[in-house]
Amino acid sequence: MGQSKNPRRAADNEAIAISSMLRTSPQKLNLVAQMIRNKPVDKALVDLTFSKKRIAADVKKCLQSAIANAENNHGLDVDELVVAEAYVGKTMVMKRGRPRARGRFGKILKPFSQVTILVRQVGAVEEQA
C-alpha cells in the first residue's frame, strides 16, 4: 500500500551519476562538460586528467562514479561505454558583500552548480557506423 516505484530515468544500457554543489559557475563548468560529450569514457578520462581547469577533477570524479554505476549496478561493459550526455545545472548562490564608499554595499555572488553525466553502452557495430 506504499508508493509506487519510480521509473528509471535511464534506459537499460545507460547509467547516470550526478554531482551537485560544485563551487563554480555553470558557465565555467559547461566548458569542461563540452570537452567530454560524445567521447568514449577512456578518452574522456584522459582529457579530464590533463585539463588545466580546476573543476575538471570534480567532473572526473563524477565520470568515474558513472562508470562504476554502469559496471556494478547495471552490468555494462566498461570498454564499450560512451559519454552520451553531460549537462550542467545551477543549484544555489551564496550572497556575500563588501562595504563600498558612501554607505553602499557591493554584492559578491558565489554560485554553485551541478553536473549530470549519462554513459551509454554502444556495441561495436553502432560505434563504426
PDB file of C-alpha atoms in Angstrom:
ATOM      1  CA  MET A   1       0.000   0.000   0.000  1.00  0.00           C
ATOM      2  CA  GLY A   2       3.053   2.286  -0.175  1.00  0.00           C
ATOM      3  CA  GLN A   3       4.112   4.468  -3.023  1.00  0.00           C
ATOM      4  CA  SER A   4       4.572   3.029  -6.457  1.00  0.00           C
ATOM      5  CA  LYS A   5       8.106   2.543  -7.701  1.00  0.00           C
ATOM      6  CA  ASN A   6       9.541   5.420  -9.720  1.00  0.00           C
ATOM      7  CA  PRO A   7      10.536   4.515 -13.272  1.00  0.00           C
ATOM      8  CA  ARG A   8      14.223   4.613 -14.183  1.00  0.00           C
ATOM      9  CA  ARG A   9      15.386   7.846 -15.768  1.00  0.00           C
ATOM     10  CA  ALA A  10      17.898   5.996 -17.950  1.00  0.00           C
ATOM     11  CA  ALA A  11      17.472   3.107 -20.397  1.00  0.00           C
ATOM     12  CA  ASP A  12      18.751  -0.416 -19.728  1.00  0.00           C
ATOM     13  CA  ASN A  13      22.070   0.266 -21.492  1.00  0.00           C
ATOM     14  CA  GLU A  14      22.686   3.544 -19.632  1.00  0.00           C
ATOM     15  CA  ALA A  15      23.982   4.623 -16.235  1.00  0.00           C
ATOM     16  CA  ILE A  16      23.843   8.052 -14.626  1.00  0.00           C
ATOM     17  CA  ALA A  17      25.784   9.994 -11.994  1.00  0.00           C
ATOM     18  CA  ILE A  18      25.006  13.428 -10.560  1.00  0.00           C
ATOM     19  CA  SER A  19      27.470  15.624  -8.714  1.00  0.00           C
ATOM     20  CA  SER A  20      25.907  18.625  -7.033  1.00  0.00           C
ATOM     21  CA  MET A  21      27.117  21.610  -5.012  1.00  0.00           C
ATOM     22  CA  LEU A  22      30.235  22.161  -7.115  1.00  0.00           C
ATOM     23  CA  ARG A  23      31.690  25.553  -6.213  1.00  0.00           C
ATOM     24  CA  THR A  24      31.950  27.068  -9.680  1.00  0.00           C
ATOM     25  CA  SER A  25      29.673  28.885 -12.064  1.00  0.00           C
ATOM     26  CA  PRO A  26      27.603  26.830 -14.522  1.00  0.00           C
ATOM     27  CA  GLN A  27      29.233  28.706 -17.411  1.00  0.00           C
ATOM     28  CA  LYS A  28      32.727  27.559 -16.407  1.00  0.00           C
ATOM     29  CA  LEU A  29      31.545  24.030 -15.659  1.00  0.00           C
ATOM     30  CA  ASN A  30      29.875  23.782 -19.057  1.00  0.00           C
ATOM     31  CA  LEU A  31      33.237  24.347 -20.767  1.00  0.00           C
ATOM     32  CA  VAL A  32      34.545  21.189 -19.114  1.00  0.00           C
ATOM     33  CA  ALA A  33      31.345  19.242 -19.832  1.00  0.00           C
ATOM     34  CA  GLN A  34      31.634  20.109 -23.530  1.00  0.00           C
ATOM     35  CA  MET A  35      35.098  18.518 -23.611  1.00  0.00           C
ATOM     36  CA  ILE A  36      33.769  15.043 -22.783  1.00  0.00           C
ATOM     37  CA  ARG A  37      30.432  14.879 -24.613  1.00  0.00           C
ATOM     38  CA  ASN A  38      30.105  12.011 -27.153  1.00  0.00           C
ATOM     39  CA  LYS A  39      33.552  10.604 -26.350  1.00  0.00           C
ATOM     40  CA  PRO A  40      34.496   7.100 -25.184  1.00  0.00           C
ATOM     41  CA  VAL A  41      34.957   7.088 -21.434  1.00  0.00           C
ATOM     42  CA  ASP A  42      38.669   6.237 -21.537  1.00  0.00           C
ATOM     43  CA  LYS A  43      39.367   9.206 -23.839  1.00  0.00           C
ATOM     44  CA  ALA A  44      37.183  11.450 -21.649  1.00  0.00           C
ATOM     45  CA  LEU A  45      39.093  10.411 -18.508  1.00  0.00           C
ATOM     46  CA  VAL A  46      42.413  11.245 -20.181  1.00  0.00           C
ATOM     47  CA  ASP A  47      41.098  14.642 -21.301  1.00  0.00           C
ATOM     48  CA  LEU A  48      39.903  15.454 -17.776  1.00  0.00           C
ATOM     49  CA  THR A  49      43.152  14.264 -16.198  1.00  0.00           C
ATOM     50  CA  PHE A  50      45.275  16.626 -18.275  1.00  0.00           C
ATOM     51  CA  SER A  51      42.882  19.570 -18.347  1.00  0.00           C
ATOM     52  CA  LYS A  52      44.103  22.789 -16.771  1.00  0.00           C
ATOM     53  CA  LYS A  53      40.653  23.712 -15.447  1.00  0.00           C
ATOM     54  CA  ARG A  54      40.315  23.444 -11.664  1.00  0.00           C
ATOM     55  CA  ILE A  55      36.824  21.924 -11.809  1.00  0.00           C
ATOM     56  CA  ALA A  56      37.949  19.109 -14.155  1.00  0.00           C
ATOM     57  CA  ALA A  57      38.979  16.995 -11.142  1.00  0.00           C
ATOM     58  CA  ASP A  58      35.415  17.073  -9.776  1.00  0.00           C
ATOM     59  CA  VAL A  59      33.944  16.243 -13.187  1.00  0.00           C
ATOM     60  CA  LYS A  60      36.400  13.351 -13.485  1.00  0.00           C
ATOM     61  CA  LYS A  61      35.229  12.048 -10.106  1.00  0.00           C
ATOM     62  CA  CYS A  62      31.614  12.188 -11.304  1.00  0.00           C
ATOM     63  CA  LEU A  63      32.512  10.371 -14.541  1.00  0.00           C
ATOM     64  CA  GLN A  64      34.285   7.645 -12.586  1.00  0.00           C
ATOM     65  CA  SER A  65      31.154   7.293 -10.461  1.00  0.00           C
ATOM     66  CA  ALA A  66      29.009   6.900 -13.590  1.00  0.00           C
ATOM     67  CA  ILE A  67      31.396   4.229 -14.905  1.00  0.00           C
ATOM     68  CA  ALA A  68      31.256   2.377 -11.568  1.00  0.00           C
ATOM     69  CA  ASN A  69      27.445   2.585 -11.589  1.00  0.00           C
ATOM     70  CA  ALA A  70      27.364   1.123 -15.087  1.00  0.00           C
ATOM     71  CA  GLU A  71      29.673  -1.725 -14.186  1.00  0.00           C
ATOM     72  CA  ASN A  72      28.415  -2.667 -10.720  1.00  0.00           C
ATOM     73  CA  ASN A  73      24.717  -1.758 -10.747  1.00  0.00           C
ATOM     74  CA  HIS A  74      23.769  -2.421 -14.368  1.00  0.00           C
ATOM     75  CA  GLY A  75      26.354  -4.979 -15.530  1.00  0.00           C
ATOM     76  CA  LEU A  76      27.532  -2.968 -18.546  1.00  0.00           C
ATOM     77  CA  ASP A  77      30.870  -3.452 -20.302  1.00  0.00           C
ATOM     78  CA  VAL A  78      33.253  -0.627 -19.375  1.00  0.00           C
ATOM     79  CA  ASP A  79      35.187  -0.829 -22.662  1.00  0.00           C
ATOM     80  CA  GLU A  80      32.068  -0.024 -24.700  1.00  0.00           C
ATOM     81  CA  LEU A  81      30.870   2.990 -22.680  1.00  0.00           C
ATOM     82  CA  VAL A  82      30.471   6.416 -24.260  1.00  0.00           C
ATOM     83  CA  VAL A  83      29.581   9.698 -22.537  1.00  0.00           C
ATOM     84  CA  ALA A  84      26.134  10.128 -24.087  1.00  0.00           C
ATOM     85  CA  GLU A  85      25.087  13.237 -22.152  1.00  0.00           C
ATOM     86  CA  ALA A  86      26.854  15.682 -19.871  1.00  0.00           C
ATOM     87  CA  TYR A  87      24.786  18.656 -18.823  1.00  0.00           C
ATOM     88  CA  VAL A  88      25.112  21.364 -16.232  1.00  0.00           C
ATOM     89  CA  GLY A  89      22.591  22.988 -13.907  1.00  0.00           C
ATOM     90  CA  LYS A  90      22.567  25.820 -11.414  1.00  0.00           C
ATOM     91  CA  THR A  91      21.927  24.996  -7.749  1.00  0.00           C
ATOM     92  CA  MET A  92      22.329  27.932  -5.388  1.00  0.00           C
ATOM     93  CA  VAL A  93      24.154  31.214  -4.987  1.00  0.00           C
ATOM     94  CA  MET A  94      25.837  32.335  -1.767  1.00  0.00           C
ATOM     95  CA  LYS A  95      25.392  36.052  -1.353  1.00  0.00           C
ATOM     96  CA  ARG A  96      28.203  37.983   0.243  1.00  0.00           C
ATOM     97  CA  GLY A  97      29.138  41.643   0.183  1.00  0.00           C
ATOM     98  CA  ARG A  98      31.678  44.324   0.900  1.00  0.00           C
ATOM     99  CA  PRO A  99      31.159  47.813   2.168  1.00  0.00           C
ATOM    100  CA  ARG A 100      31.720  50.419  -0.520  1.00  0.00           C
ATOM    101  CA  ALA A 101      32.031  54.187  -0.478  1.00  0.00           C
ATOM    102  CA  ARG A 102      29.214  56.475   0.697  1.00  0.00           C
ATOM    103  CA  GLY A 103      27.388  53.774   2.680  1.00  0.00           C
ATOM    104  CA  ARG A 104      26.765  51.484  -0.258  1.00  0.00           C
ATOM    105  CA  PHE A 105      27.072  47.714  -0.405  1.00  0.00           C
ATOM    106  CA  GLY A 106      28.935  45.815  -3.136  1.00  0.00           C
ATOM    107  CA  LYS A 107      27.320  42.449  -3.918  1.00  0.00           C
ATOM    108  CA  ILE A 108      29.524  39.370  -4.257  1.00  0.00           C
ATOM    109  CA  LEU A 109      27.741  36.327  -5.691  1.00  0.00           C
ATOM    110  CA  LYS A 110      29.326  32.910  -5.216  1.00  0.00           C
ATOM    111  CA  PRO A 111      27.496  30.422  -7.474  1.00  0.00           C
ATOM    112  CA  PHE A 112      27.244  26.656  -7.079  1.00  0.00           C
ATOM    113  CA  SER A 113      26.338  24.246  -9.855  1.00  0.00           C
ATOM    114  CA  GLN A 114      25.780  20.568 -10.593  1.00  0.00           C
ATOM    115  CA  VAL A 115      26.794  18.224 -13.397  1.00  0.00           C
ATOM    116  CA  THR A 116      24.884  15.176 -14.630  1.00  0.00           C
ATOM    117  CA  ILE A 117      26.766  12.566 -16.651  1.00  0.00           C
ATOM    118  CA  LEU A 118      24.992   9.776 -18.517  1.00  0.00           C
ATOM    119  CA  VAL A 119      27.084   6.976 -20.006  1.00  0.00           C
ATOM    120  CA  ARG A 120      25.704   4.587 -22.609  1.00  0.00           C
ATOM    121  CA  GLN A 121      26.976   1.208 -23.771  1.00  0.00           C
ATOM    122  CA  VAL A 122      27.298   1.055 -27.523  1.00  0.00           C
ATOM    123  CA  GLY A 123      28.097  -2.107 -29.450  1.00  0.00           C
ATOM    124  CA  ALA A 124      30.977  -2.447 -31.901  1.00  0.00           C
ATOM    125  CA  VAL A 125      28.539  -2.267 -34.828  1.00  0.00           C
ATOM    126  CA  GLU A 126      27.000   1.042 -33.682  1.00  0.00           C
ATOM    127  CA  GLU A 127      30.391   2.600 -32.960  1.00  0.00           C
ATOM    128  CA  GLN A 128      31.692   2.111 -36.523  1.00  0.00           C
ATOM    129  CA  ALA A 129      28.546   3.477 -38.194  1.00  0.00           C
TER     130      ALA A 129
END
